[in-house]
Each structure stands twice: as structure tokens, then as C-alpha cells.
Short mmCIF file of C-alpha atoms in Angstrom, two decimals:
data_model
loop_
_atom_site.label_atom_id
_atom_site.label_comp_id
_atom_site.label_asym_id
_atom_site.label_seq_id
_atom_site.Cartn_x
_atom_site.Cartn_y
_atom_site.Cartn_z
CA UNK A 28 -39.96 0.10 4.46
CA UNK A 29 -36.46 1.66 2.64
CA UNK A 30 -34.66 -1.91 1.98
CA UNK A 31 -38.02 -2.89 1.03
CA UNK A 32 -36.96 -0.82 -2.17
CA UNK A 33 -32.79 -1.23 -2.12
CA UNK A 34 -34.38 -4.70 -2.84
CA UNK A 35 -36.32 -4.17 -5.89
CA UNK A 36 -34.12 -2.22 -7.07
CA UNK A 37 -32.68 -3.97 -11.14
CA UNK A 38 -28.86 -3.05 -10.92
CA UNK A 39 -28.76 -2.24 -15.30
CA UNK A 40 -26.36 -3.60 -17.15
CA UNK A 41 -23.05 -2.40 -17.10
CA UNK A 42 -22.65 0.46 -19.85
CA UNK A 43 -25.72 1.59 -17.75
CA UNK A 44 -24.03 2.23 -14.82
CA UNK A 45 -23.52 5.75 -13.94
CA UNK A 46 -20.06 5.43 -12.76
CA UNK A 47 -19.17 3.15 -15.71
CA UNK A 48 -16.83 5.47 -17.25
CA UNK A 49 -15.71 6.44 -14.14
CA UNK A 50 -15.07 2.67 -13.11
CA UNK A 51 -11.75 1.31 -14.20
CA UNK A 52 -13.47 -0.74 -16.90
CA UNK A 53 -14.02 2.53 -18.87
CA UNK A 54 -11.60 1.41 -21.26
CA UNK A 55 -13.94 -1.69 -21.98
CA UNK A 56 -15.57 -1.72 -25.63
CA UNK A 57 -18.95 -2.67 -26.41
CA UNK A 58 -18.45 -6.96 -26.21
CA UNK A 59 -16.79 -6.35 -23.61
CA UNK A 60 -19.38 -4.72 -21.58
CA UNK A 61 -21.97 -7.36 -22.23
CA UNK A 62 -20.21 -10.11 -21.22
CA UNK A 63 -18.84 -8.51 -17.87
CA UNK A 64 -23.19 -7.47 -17.98
CA UNK A 65 -24.43 -11.04 -18.46
CA UNK A 66 -22.23 -12.20 -15.89
CA UNK A 67 -22.25 -9.87 -12.81
CA UNK A 68 -24.15 -10.56 -10.25
CA UNK A 69 -26.08 -8.39 -7.38
CA UNK A 70 -26.27 -8.33 -3.17
CA UNK A 71 -27.87 -6.73 -0.79
CA UNK A 72 -25.67 -6.32 1.90
CA UNK A 73 -26.87 -4.89 4.99
CA UNK A 74 -25.27 -3.02 7.42
CA UNK A 75 -22.08 -4.18 9.39
CA UNK A 76 -22.52 -7.23 7.45
CA UNK A 77 -18.81 -8.39 5.45
CA UNK A 78 -18.32 -9.52 1.95
CA UNK A 79 -15.31 -10.90 2.95
CA UNK A 80 -13.14 -12.42 5.44
CA UNK A 81 -8.81 -11.66 5.30
CA UNK A 82 -7.46 -15.06 4.27
CA UNK A 83 -10.53 -16.19 2.04
CA UNK A 84 -9.69 -17.38 -1.15
CA UNK A 85 -11.09 -14.54 -3.93
CA UNK A 86 -13.25 -16.04 -6.30
CA UNK A 87 -15.56 -12.84 -7.04
CA UNK A 88 -14.09 -9.26 -8.00
CA UNK A 89 -16.66 -6.97 -5.94
CA UNK A 90 -17.99 -3.41 -7.92
CA UNK A 91 -19.68 -1.20 -6.18
CA UNK A 92 -22.97 0.08 -6.92
CA UNK A 93 -24.27 2.08 -4.63
CA UNK A 94 -23.71 2.03 0.04
CA UNK A 95 -20.78 2.35 1.87
CA UNK A 96 -18.46 0.15 2.42
CA UNK A 97 -14.30 -0.48 4.79
CA UNK A 98 -11.70 -1.99 4.20
CA UNK A 99 -9.55 -3.16 7.64
CA UNK A 100 -7.41 -5.66 8.80
CA UNK A 101 -7.01 -6.91 12.60
CA UNK A 102 -4.57 -6.75 14.83
CA UNK A 103 -3.25 -9.40 17.24
CA UNK A 104 -6.12 -8.53 19.56
CA UNK A 105 -8.36 -8.01 17.48
CA UNK A 106 -8.95 -4.82 17.17
CA UNK A 107 -9.79 -3.05 13.21
CA UNK A 108 -7.31 -0.98 11.20
CA UNK A 109 -9.23 0.20 9.12
CA UNK A 110 -7.22 0.72 5.84
CA UNK A 111 -9.28 2.21 2.84
CA UNK A 112 -12.90 3.14 2.53
CA UNK A 113 -14.34 2.67 -0.79
CA UNK A 114 -18.03 3.27 -2.53
CA UNK A 115 -20.42 3.83 -5.03
CA UNK A 116 -18.15 2.84 -8.00
CA UNK A 117 -15.14 1.46 -6.68
CA UNK A 118 -14.24 -2.18 -7.35
CA UNK A 119 -13.04 -3.71 -4.16
CA UNK A 120 -11.04 -7.20 -3.73
CA UNK A 121 -9.11 -6.58 -6.46
CA UNK A 122 -5.68 -8.28 -4.80
CA UNK A 123 -6.48 -10.24 -4.23
CA UNK A 124 -8.04 -11.39 -7.48
CA UNK A 125 -4.97 -10.82 -9.16
CA UNK A 126 -3.01 -12.67 -7.81
CA UNK A 127 -4.74 -15.05 -7.78
CA UNK A 128 -3.70 -14.66 -3.31
CA UNK A 129 -5.95 -15.31 -0.62
CA UNK A 130 -7.27 -11.76 1.25
CA UNK A 131 -5.04 -9.88 2.75
CA UNK A 132 -8.07 -7.82 5.08
CA UNK A 133 -12.15 -8.27 5.36
CA UNK A 134 -14.48 -5.92 3.85
CA UNK A 135 -17.74 -4.90 5.29
CA UNK A 136 -20.57 -2.66 5.09
CA UNK A 137 -21.03 0.60 7.27
CA UNK A 138 -24.36 1.69 4.21
CA UNK A 139 -26.88 -0.76 3.11
CA UNK A 140 -24.81 -1.78 0.19
CA UNK A 141 -25.55 -3.09 -3.18
CA UNK A 142 -22.77 -4.75 -4.88
CA UNK A 143 -22.37 -6.44 -8.02
CA UNK A 144 -20.31 -9.07 -8.22
CA UNK A 145 -18.06 -9.71 -11.30
CA UNK A 146 -16.52 -13.36 -11.38
CA UNK A 147 -13.01 -14.38 -11.68
CA UNK A 148 -12.65 -16.04 -15.57
CA UNK A 149 -13.94 -12.37 -17.19
CA UNK A 150 -11.61 -10.03 -15.71
CA UNK A 151 -8.62 -12.44 -16.21
CA UNK A 152 -10.04 -12.48 -19.80
CA UNK A 153 -10.17 -8.85 -19.41
CA UNK A 154 -6.50 -8.87 -18.81
CA UNK A 155 -5.01 -10.76 -21.23
CA UNK A 156 -7.35 -8.74 -24.10
CA UNK A 157 -7.32 -5.40 -23.21
CA UNK A 158 -3.82 -3.69 -21.90
CA UNK A 159 -5.56 -0.83 -21.77
CA UNK A 160 -7.84 -2.76 -18.86
CA UNK A 161 -4.51 -3.53 -17.54
CA UNK A 162 -3.02 -0.11 -17.30
CA UNK A 163 -6.09 0.68 -15.34
CA UNK A 164 -5.83 -1.27 -12.44
CA UNK A 165 -2.15 -1.52 -11.65
CA UNK A 166 -2.99 2.54 -12.65
CA UNK A 167 -5.80 1.48 -9.73
CA UNK A 168 -2.78 -0.93 -7.42
CA UNK A 169 -0.03 2.23 -6.89
CA UNK A 170 -2.46 4.92 -6.49
CA UNK A 171 -4.02 2.75 -3.08
CA UNK A 172 -0.44 2.12 -2.61
CA UNK A 173 0.23 5.68 -2.76
CA UNK A 174 -1.70 6.16 0.02
CA UNK A 175 -1.55 3.44 2.25
CA UNK A 176 1.92 4.89 2.24
CA UNK A 177 1.47 8.31 3.11
CA UNK A 178 -0.95 6.31 6.19
CA UNK A 179 1.54 4.80 7.70
CA UNK A 180 4.29 7.90 7.35
CA UNK A 181 0.83 9.30 8.82
CA UNK A 182 0.75 6.76 11.85
CA UNK A 183 4.63 7.21 12.54
CA UNK A 184 5.54 10.31 12.91
CA UNK A 185 2.00 12.58 13.79
CA UNK A 186 0.04 13.21 16.92
CA UNK A 187 -2.75 11.42 17.41
CA UNK A 188 -4.33 15.10 16.94
CA UNK A 189 -3.97 15.71 13.95
CA UNK A 190 -3.96 11.80 12.30
CA UNK A 191 -7.94 12.89 13.74
CA UNK A 192 -8.25 15.95 12.38
CA UNK A 193 -7.06 14.23 8.90
CA UNK A 194 -9.08 12.18 8.78
CA UNK A 195 -12.58 14.51 9.39
CA UNK A 196 -10.42 15.94 6.31
CA UNK A 197 -10.13 12.55 4.49
CA UNK A 198 -13.91 11.28 4.86
CA UNK A 199 -14.91 15.04 4.48
CA UNK A 200 -13.00 14.54 0.87
CA UNK A 201 -14.25 11.15 -0.47
CA UNK A 202 -17.86 11.13 1.26
CA UNK A 203 -18.55 14.26 0.05
CA UNK A 204 -21.60 16.93 2.04
CA UNK A 205 -24.86 16.44 2.62
CA UNK A 206 -26.55 19.69 1.07
CA UNK A 207 -28.89 19.74 3.55
CA UNK A 208 -27.75 19.69 6.59
CA UNK A 209 -23.44 20.17 5.69
CA UNK A 210 -22.04 17.68 7.67
CA UNK A 211 -19.94 14.88 6.68
CA UNK A 212 -22.18 12.71 3.52
CA UNK A 213 -21.76 9.30 5.93
CA UNK A 214 -22.43 8.13 9.45
CA UNK A 215 -19.43 6.67 11.59
CA UNK A 216 -19.34 5.48 14.58
CA UNK A 217 -16.67 6.38 16.89
CA UNK A 218 -14.19 3.51 17.16
CA UNK A 219 -14.73 3.73 13.92
CA UNK A 220 -13.00 7.43 12.90
CA UNK A 221 -10.56 5.85 16.26
CA UNK A 222 -9.35 2.16 14.25
CA UNK A 223 -8.42 5.23 11.14
CA UNK A 224 -6.51 7.29 13.02
CA UNK A 225 -5.10 4.30 14.95
CA UNK A 226 -6.13 4.88 18.17
CA UNK A 227 -8.20 4.06 21.36
CA UNK A 228 -12.08 4.78 21.18
CA UNK A 229 -11.09 7.24 24.32
CA UNK A 230 -8.78 9.69 23.09
CA UNK A 231 -11.28 9.52 19.55
CA UNK A 232 -13.99 11.16 22.05
CA UNK A 233 -11.97 13.57 23.96
CA UNK A 234 -9.84 14.67 20.85
CA UNK A 235 -14.01 15.11 18.81
CA UNK A 236 -15.25 16.94 21.70
CA UNK A 237 -12.91 19.02 22.20
CA UNK A 238 -12.74 20.17 17.79
CA UNK A 239 -16.68 19.91 18.87
CA UNK A 240 -15.97 22.99 22.76
CA UNK A 241 -13.29 24.92 19.73
CA UNK A 242 -16.49 25.02 17.66
CA UNK A 243 -13.72 23.62 14.66
CA UNK A 244 -16.51 20.63 15.03
CA UNK A 245 -19.30 20.38 14.83
CA UNK A 246 -21.11 17.34 16.22
CA UNK A 247 -24.85 16.58 16.27
CA UNK A 248 -25.71 13.11 17.13
CA UNK A 249 -23.44 10.53 14.91
CA UNK A 250 -23.09 12.69 11.96
CA UNK A 251 -20.23 15.38 12.47
CA UNK A 252 -20.01 18.80 11.26
CA UNK A 253 -17.09 21.18 9.76
CA UNK A 254 -17.99 24.81 10.73
CA UNK A 255 -14.07 25.94 10.68
CA UNK A 256 -12.45 24.09 7.77
CA UNK A 257 -9.18 26.70 8.34
CA UNK A 258 -8.23 25.17 10.99
CA UNK A 259 -8.91 21.79 11.35
CA UNK A 260 -5.98 22.11 8.24
CA UNK A 261 -4.22 22.94 10.28
CA UNK A 262 -4.34 21.54 12.91
CA UNK A 263 -4.15 18.32 10.79
CA UNK A 264 -1.09 20.23 9.10
CA UNK A 265 -1.76 18.98 5.46
CA UNK A 266 0.62 20.61 3.12
CA UNK A 267 -1.13 19.38 0.47
CA UNK B 16 24.65 2.61 -34.15
CA UNK B 17 22.18 1.16 -33.24
CA UNK B 18 24.65 -2.56 -33.76
CA UNK B 19 27.04 -0.16 -31.25
CA UNK B 20 24.58 0.22 -28.68
CA UNK B 21 23.56 -3.34 -28.84
CA UNK B 22 27.03 -5.00 -27.97
CA UNK B 23 27.39 -1.99 -24.79
CA UNK B 24 23.56 -4.14 -24.29
CA UNK B 25 24.90 -7.38 -24.31
CA UNK B 26 28.29 -6.96 -22.51
CA UNK B 27 26.53 -5.28 -19.84
CA UNK B 28 24.21 -8.32 -19.92
CA UNK B 29 27.72 -10.79 -19.28
CA UNK B 30 28.31 -7.62 -15.53
CA UNK B 31 24.90 -9.98 -15.06
CA UNK B 32 21.16 -9.35 -15.46
CA UNK B 33 20.84 -13.47 -13.54
CA UNK B 34 18.81 -12.36 -11.01
CA UNK B 35 17.31 -9.13 -12.10
CA UNK B 36 13.56 -9.13 -11.93
CA UNK B 37 13.20 -8.59 -15.98
CA UNK B 38 15.16 -11.32 -16.52
CA UNK B 39 13.28 -14.32 -14.72
CA UNK B 40 10.64 -12.41 -16.76
CA UNK B 41 11.87 -13.61 -19.64
CA UNK B 42 12.88 -16.95 -18.66
CA UNK B 43 8.17 -17.36 -17.48
CA UNK B 44 6.86 -15.62 -21.20
CA UNK B 45 9.28 -17.65 -23.57
CA UNK B 46 11.63 -14.69 -24.37
CA UNK B 47 14.91 -14.39 -25.36
CA UNK B 48 17.12 -12.19 -23.96
CA UNK B 49 18.32 -11.46 -26.66
CA UNK B 50 15.02 -10.19 -27.59
CA UNK B 51 14.88 -7.96 -23.98
CA UNK B 52 18.54 -5.92 -25.06
CA UNK B 53 17.41 -5.48 -28.30
CA UNK B 54 13.94 -3.54 -26.51
CA UNK B 55 16.36 -2.29 -22.95
CA UNK B 56 19.30 -0.44 -25.48
CA UNK B 57 19.42 2.17 -22.70
CA UNK B 58 19.17 0.53 -19.48
CA UNK B 59 23.18 0.79 -18.23
CA UNK B 60 24.71 -0.53 -14.37
CA UNK B 61 25.70 2.23 -11.47
CA UNK B 62 27.56 1.34 -9.00
CA UNK B 63 26.51 3.83 -5.60
CA UNK B 64 28.63 4.32 -2.94
CA UNK B 65 26.94 4.36 0.74
CA UNK B 66 24.46 7.45 1.31
CA UNK B 67 24.81 8.36 -2.42
CA UNK B 68 20.99 9.10 -2.97
CA UNK B 69 19.20 6.30 -5.87
CA UNK B 70 16.29 8.69 -6.72
CA UNK B 71 14.86 11.54 -4.76
CA UNK B 72 11.40 12.35 -4.09
CA UNK B 73 9.86 15.31 -5.80
CA UNK B 74 12.35 14.70 -9.41
CA UNK B 75 10.34 13.63 -12.24
CA UNK B 76 9.86 9.76 -13.19
CA UNK B 77 12.76 8.91 -15.92
CA UNK B 78 12.71 4.76 -14.92
CA UNK B 79 13.12 2.26 -12.70
CA UNK B 80 16.53 0.63 -11.10
CA UNK B 81 17.16 -3.03 -10.58
CA UNK B 82 19.09 -3.65 -7.98
CA UNK B 83 21.42 -6.51 -8.64
CA UNK B 84 23.56 -5.68 -4.90
CA UNK B 85 23.52 -4.50 -1.92
CA UNK B 86 20.46 -3.48 -0.32
CA UNK B 87 18.97 -0.07 -0.16
CA UNK B 88 16.49 1.99 1.38
CA UNK B 89 12.94 3.40 0.29
CA UNK B 90 11.97 6.23 2.54
CA UNK B 91 9.57 9.53 2.52
CA UNK B 92 10.51 13.06 4.42
CA UNK B 93 7.67 13.21 7.36
CA UNK B 94 7.17 16.74 9.64
CA UNK B 95 10.37 18.35 10.37
CA UNK B 96 11.62 16.65 6.98
CA UNK B 97 11.95 12.99 9.77
CA UNK B 98 12.97 10.21 7.96
CA UNK B 99 11.21 7.45 7.60
CA UNK B 100 11.54 3.69 5.78
CA UNK B 101 8.91 2.81 3.33
CA UNK B 102 10.49 -0.33 2.90
CA UNK B 103 14.33 -1.75 2.58
CA UNK B 104 15.29 -2.99 -1.27
CA UNK B 105 18.08 -5.91 -1.64
CA UNK B 106 18.71 -7.94 -4.96
CA UNK B 107 16.38 -8.36 -7.66
CA UNK B 108 14.24 -5.35 -5.53
CA UNK B 109 13.06 -2.79 -8.86
CA UNK B 110 12.51 0.56 -6.86
CA UNK B 111 10.34 3.12 -8.61
CA UNK B 112 7.54 1.12 -10.19
CA UNK B 113 4.70 2.98 -9.28
CA UNK B 114 6.04 6.39 -9.91
CA UNK B 115 6.77 5.10 -12.77
CA UNK B 116 2.92 3.95 -13.72
CA UNK B 117 1.19 7.37 -12.40
CA UNK B 118 3.49 9.26 -14.72
CA UNK B 119 4.85 12.01 -12.35
CA UNK B 120 8.21 12.25 -10.10
CA UNK B 121 8.89 10.08 -7.58
CA UNK B 122 6.94 10.13 -4.07
CA UNK B 123 10.25 8.62 -2.27
CA UNK B 124 13.90 9.14 -2.19
CA UNK B 125 16.50 5.64 -1.91
CA UNK B 126 19.82 5.79 -1.43
CA UNK B 127 22.28 3.09 -0.32
CA UNK B 128 21.88 1.16 2.75
CA UNK B 129 26.22 -0.42 1.86
CA UNK B 130 27.98 -0.79 -1.91
CA UNK B 131 25.21 -0.97 -4.65
CA UNK B 132 24.96 -1.50 -8.03
CA UNK B 133 21.50 -0.92 -10.17
CA UNK B 134 20.58 -1.54 -13.05
CA UNK B 135 19.19 1.28 -14.11
CA UNK B 136 16.20 0.55 -17.39
CA UNK B 137 14.97 4.16 -18.09
CA UNK B 138 10.39 4.40 -18.66
CA UNK B 139 11.21 4.91 -22.29
CA UNK B 140 12.30 1.65 -23.00
CA UNK B 141 10.11 0.27 -20.29
CA UNK B 142 8.02 1.53 -21.25
CA UNK B 143 8.21 -0.42 -25.88
CA UNK B 144 8.24 -3.91 -23.73
CA UNK B 145 4.93 -2.98 -21.55
CA UNK B 146 3.99 -3.08 -25.60
CA UNK B 147 5.27 -5.38 -27.87
CA UNK B 148 4.53 -7.59 -23.88
CA UNK B 149 1.13 -6.82 -22.20
CA UNK B 150 1.34 -9.76 -19.38
CA UNK B 151 4.45 -7.44 -18.58
CA UNK B 152 1.32 -5.37 -17.02
CA UNK B 153 0.42 -8.91 -15.08
CA UNK B 154 3.99 -9.70 -13.40
CA UNK B 155 4.66 -5.22 -12.78
CA UNK B 156 0.90 -6.04 -10.53
CA UNK B 157 2.58 -8.60 -8.87
CA UNK B 158 5.27 -6.69 -7.92
CA UNK B 159 3.21 -3.43 -6.55
CA UNK B 160 1.08 -6.60 -4.74
CA UNK B 161 3.42 -6.83 -1.91
CA UNK B 162 4.65 -3.85 -2.13
CA UNK B 163 0.46 -2.80 -0.84
CA UNK B 164 0.32 -5.83 1.50
CA UNK B 165 3.38 -5.19 3.13
CA UNK B 166 2.50 -1.60 3.62
CA UNK B 167 -0.87 -1.81 4.23
CA UNK B 168 0.47 -5.64 7.31
CA UNK B 169 2.38 -2.29 8.52
CA UNK B 170 -0.22 0.79 8.36
CA UNK B 171 -2.27 -2.55 11.02
CA UNK B 172 0.89 -2.52 13.44
CA UNK B 173 1.53 0.70 13.88
CA UNK B 174 -1.65 1.03 15.70
CA UNK B 175 -1.76 -1.89 17.07
CA UNK B 176 1.92 -2.72 18.70
CA UNK B 177 4.36 -1.94 20.39
CA UNK B 178 7.66 0.27 19.69
CA UNK B 179 8.89 -2.86 20.58
CA UNK B 180 7.24 -5.34 19.50
CA UNK B 181 7.27 -3.57 15.68
CA UNK B 182 10.72 -3.77 15.83
CA UNK B 183 10.75 -7.03 16.24
CA UNK B 184 8.74 -7.16 13.82
CA UNK B 185 10.77 -6.11 11.22
CA UNK B 186 13.96 -6.98 12.55
CA UNK B 187 12.59 -10.59 11.46
CA UNK B 188 11.20 -9.20 8.45
CA UNK B 189 15.28 -7.63 7.56
CA UNK B 190 17.04 -11.19 8.49
CA UNK B 191 14.08 -13.02 6.60
CA UNK B 192 15.66 -12.12 3.65
CA UNK B 193 19.00 -11.68 4.49
CA UNK B 194 18.97 -15.48 6.24
CA UNK B 195 19.23 -16.91 2.87
CA UNK B 196 23.58 -15.80 2.49
CA UNK B 197 22.95 -15.25 6.25
CA UNK B 198 23.51 -17.94 8.61
CA UNK B 199 23.70 -15.71 11.72
CA UNK B 200 21.42 -13.75 11.30
CA UNK B 201 23.25 -11.11 10.51
CA UNK B 202 21.88 -7.11 10.20
CA UNK B 203 23.96 -4.66 9.12
CA UNK B 204 21.67 -1.41 10.11
CA UNK B 205 22.83 1.68 11.49
CA UNK B 206 21.43 2.52 14.63
CA UNK B 207 19.51 5.75 12.75
CA UNK B 208 18.61 3.73 10.37
CA UNK B 209 16.28 1.48 12.79
CA UNK B 210 14.47 3.88 14.36
CA UNK B 211 13.48 5.96 10.96
CA UNK B 212 12.19 1.94 10.35
CA UNK B 213 10.80 1.64 12.93
CA UNK B 214 9.29 5.05 12.81
CA UNK B 215 10.42 6.27 16.57
CA UNK B 216 13.82 7.80 17.87
CA UNK B 217 17.61 7.23 17.93
CA UNK B 218 17.20 7.20 21.52
CA UNK B 219 13.72 4.85 22.36
CA UNK B 220 15.73 2.45 19.53
CA UNK B 221 18.51 1.79 21.99
CA UNK B 222 17.00 1.08 25.24
CA UNK B 223 14.62 -1.36 23.36
CA UNK B 224 18.22 -2.28 21.85
CA UNK B 225 19.94 -2.88 25.10
CA UNK B 226 17.55 -4.49 27.17
CA UNK B 227 17.26 -7.30 24.15
CA UNK B 228 21.07 -8.25 24.86
CA UNK B 229 20.58 -8.03 28.30
CA UNK B 230 17.61 -11.10 27.69
CA UNK B 231 19.45 -12.93 25.21
CA UNK B 232 17.54 -12.00 22.16
CA UNK B 233 20.78 -10.03 20.03
CA UNK B 234 23.78 -9.84 19.74
CA UNK B 235 25.30 -6.71 18.72
CA UNK B 236 29.12 -7.51 17.29
CA UNK B 237 30.71 -3.80 15.89
CA UNK B 238 27.55 -2.16 14.47
CA UNK B 239 26.18 -5.70 13.67
CA UNK B 240 23.09 -6.86 15.76
CA UNK B 241 22.62 -10.83 15.20
CA UNK B 242 19.75 -13.26 16.37
CA UNK B 243 20.83 -15.53 18.66
CA UNK B 244 16.94 -16.05 19.78
CA UNK B 245 14.71 -16.35 16.84
CA UNK B 246 11.78 -18.59 19.48
CA UNK B 247 11.74 -15.27 21.98
CA UNK B 248 11.97 -12.96 19.00
CA UNK B 249 8.70 -13.96 17.35
CA UNK B 250 7.03 -13.83 20.68
CA UNK B 251 7.89 -10.51 21.15
CA UNK B 252 6.41 -9.70 17.33
CA UNK B 253 2.96 -12.19 18.58
CA UNK B 254 3.09 -9.32 21.88
CA UNK B 255 2.03 -13.09 23.40
CA UNK B 256 4.65 -11.40 26.27
CA UNK B 257 1.55 -8.74 26.81
CA UNK B 258 -0.79 -12.14 27.73
CA UNK B 259 -1.20 -13.47 31.28
CA UNK B 260 -0.22 -16.88 32.08
#
């Protein structure tokens, strides 16, 4: 029933989109925005569906209207490592598009998502004509780079327990907390949490249940509620 | 005043911006080196001895460095002040770009691994260049994209590969970048630097080094490593030795 409802949602023009002003497109003028809106196509992606694969040629830029998406790379043994998350208003696949390269990672849907795809030529046009848009893009890139650098640093030097605590804090900051149940506003499988922290599923389950018995978090089915943020921050060893 | 500055810029150019990223850019975009020199008035060439810092993390961003000669490690301090090398910059690479873009403090440190000369371009000059030639943004993006690709590849390796496999991978990356001048694939890093590149301790890395030399994959000579069996090394890097035969 709910899924049928999503199907019926008409994605508005970019200017009417809630996240327009906070996205990378905020510097566009009316004409450019109209051009963008006219050329975009929106699709519904179901949970688990792949938006693009690593190694594919890039033709579109994807902008998330609703839902949640994970971006991951595959290791040699076929296990995935999550590099980034994306939510409403975020843009994915821009790096491959800018360089005209192949996708460097894959993206798949974690919660049913409505995604607008913008063809390459409109973005190229924008980049050449609108220098503010170019600045916006490169800022986004360098922000991603900084986060990724922090991730490798953590993986190389922090123990698993700290990394899982940090992953939980990151998820809380990124997706926020559900108002009614006070749980983290996303449902990840244990395997996915393990893939963020770069550890095995077994270790992840063990550490999460340790946190649970220490009353730092509360596990309610698949969702997680953080009960003692200070303790978690202390475990994560986060300075910021 | 301006003329005098121009002359200085010209004389510096003659020192050699040949491999510089900006010069490549200039050639591709049909802007003359005179044009570049007019904009980049305040660039200066600096020399660094081994171990000297080019950039210290936490300092306000003043500009970017183009490496002319030598190698520079770009690293971060992790927990317990342990270094972690993010990547190694070589001739033609540009350091400090992403801190420049976000206009804050440097988020990393950079220090010379050997005798290095680098060209310092102040933020103000680079900003003028970007406002006059917006196409340069696309070039900058390409540069940042490459870094991001490398870093994401490392994230995956770190979580999915053993230290040995990662070390093999890093040796290959280093040698690939070196190979134009060194036929024997010589790697001129200290064990400590290599350890902080892989993210392990010096002792453990030393153990792996001994193992590699026993297997005749590496040969060590006077604190320099040479790769003698590239095939075996790439097999290890790909994790092939784990699979049942």
C-alpha cells in the first residue's frame, strides 16, 4: 500500500524541491533551473536495488528526492565496504560524471528511494557557464575527500570497538533520531554496520550486544536507540 | 614595482615549471606563460631538506605547493600522535588543494622525504587565476577526484586485506609512480615511513620485509628496496595466495 503511494508521488520542479536551497544546485538561476527540471527523469528504486555498479560508464547524475542510499566498494573477496551514505538532497555519482570516467563505487538503495537522474550534458553546460556551481561542486568533492581521509586514518589506527561506536555516532548525526521511538532514523542490518566499521559481522554483533548489556545503546529489533551518548562518545574517542 | 615583480617571476620560470600542473594547464587551455606569470606574481620556489615541513596541520591556509623535484609525504596525526601517510606527492603533484578549496586550516601535514624543491602559490593568486579562467575548476576537480579515488581504494583495502597484502599493494603503487626514472624499481623510504603508510608498527613491517626478502621478492641494499619479483608481489597484493590451488 505504502509503496503504491510512493509511485504516485510526482516529483516537483527543482525550484519547488525542499532540498533545492541546501543542495549543490542552490546557485542556479531561473533559466538554468528550468532547463534542469525539463531534462530530469525520476524513478522509484526499491530497497536493495542497485542504482549503479562499479565499473559502469557514467551517463547521469543522481539526485535523491527521498529515501536512503549507501555507496560501497567491493573488496577482492566480494565483500562490500561502505564508503559513504546519501540521503534526501544529496547528489551521487558526480565524480565519475565530472571526470567522464567509470563509476568508482556502487550505489544501492537501503530504503525505497525516489531518485531524479540528470543527464550529463545539462551538468556539463552548468559547469562551463556557472562558476558558482563549479565552486559548489569542488567544495563537495573536497569535503568528501576529507571525510574519506579521516576514515582510513581511523581504520588503520583505531580498534574495532571504537570504530563501531563511531559508526553509530555518525549514523545518528547523519540520519537524525526518530521523534517517537527515539531510535536512529535508519534501519541497517548488522552486516551493514560491520561494513561501515570494516569488520566481520560476527564481531559487530558481539560488540553491539556488549554495548546493549552496558546500557549504552538499546537494541529494539533492527533499530538502535542510543541511551548514553557521553559514554559512546568516550568509547569512540572522538575529539570533535 | 610591477615590472620588477614580473622579472622575478620570469626568472623563476626559467628555473623550471616544466612539469608543473599549472603549465600543463596553460598549454591545454591556450593561455601563454606570460599570462600565467602576470597572474601568479607572488609564487616562489622554496627548497626543503629531508624531514622539513612544507605544511603543518592546523595552520591557516596560505596557498598550495607544486612539487618540482623530490618526494613529499602527506600525512595526518592519528591517535597517540601516530603518523598515518595518506599519499606521497611527487614531481608535478600539487599539495594543499582541498584545504585551499574549503578555505580553512590545513587538515594534514606535509614533509619532505628527500631533498625537495617546491613552488609555493599563494591562495590570493590562485583565486585570481580561477576567477579569470573558470575552466581551471574542472582541472582542479580532476585532481581532487584522483585523490578521492585513491583514498577510497585504500579504505576498501584496509578493511578487507591483511597487512601483508596491503603492503604489497602499496609497494606496487610506489614503484609504478617511480618507474619512469628507476628501472630497478627502487624504493627509497625508511621502514618507519612505510609502516605509517600501511598503518602498522615498525616491528611488524620489518617482519614482513624479512619474509619478502627470503622469498626473493624484494632485495634490500643500503636502506633501499628493490622489487625483484613483480609477479609474486602482485599475486600477494591481489590476495591470490589465500585461495586454494
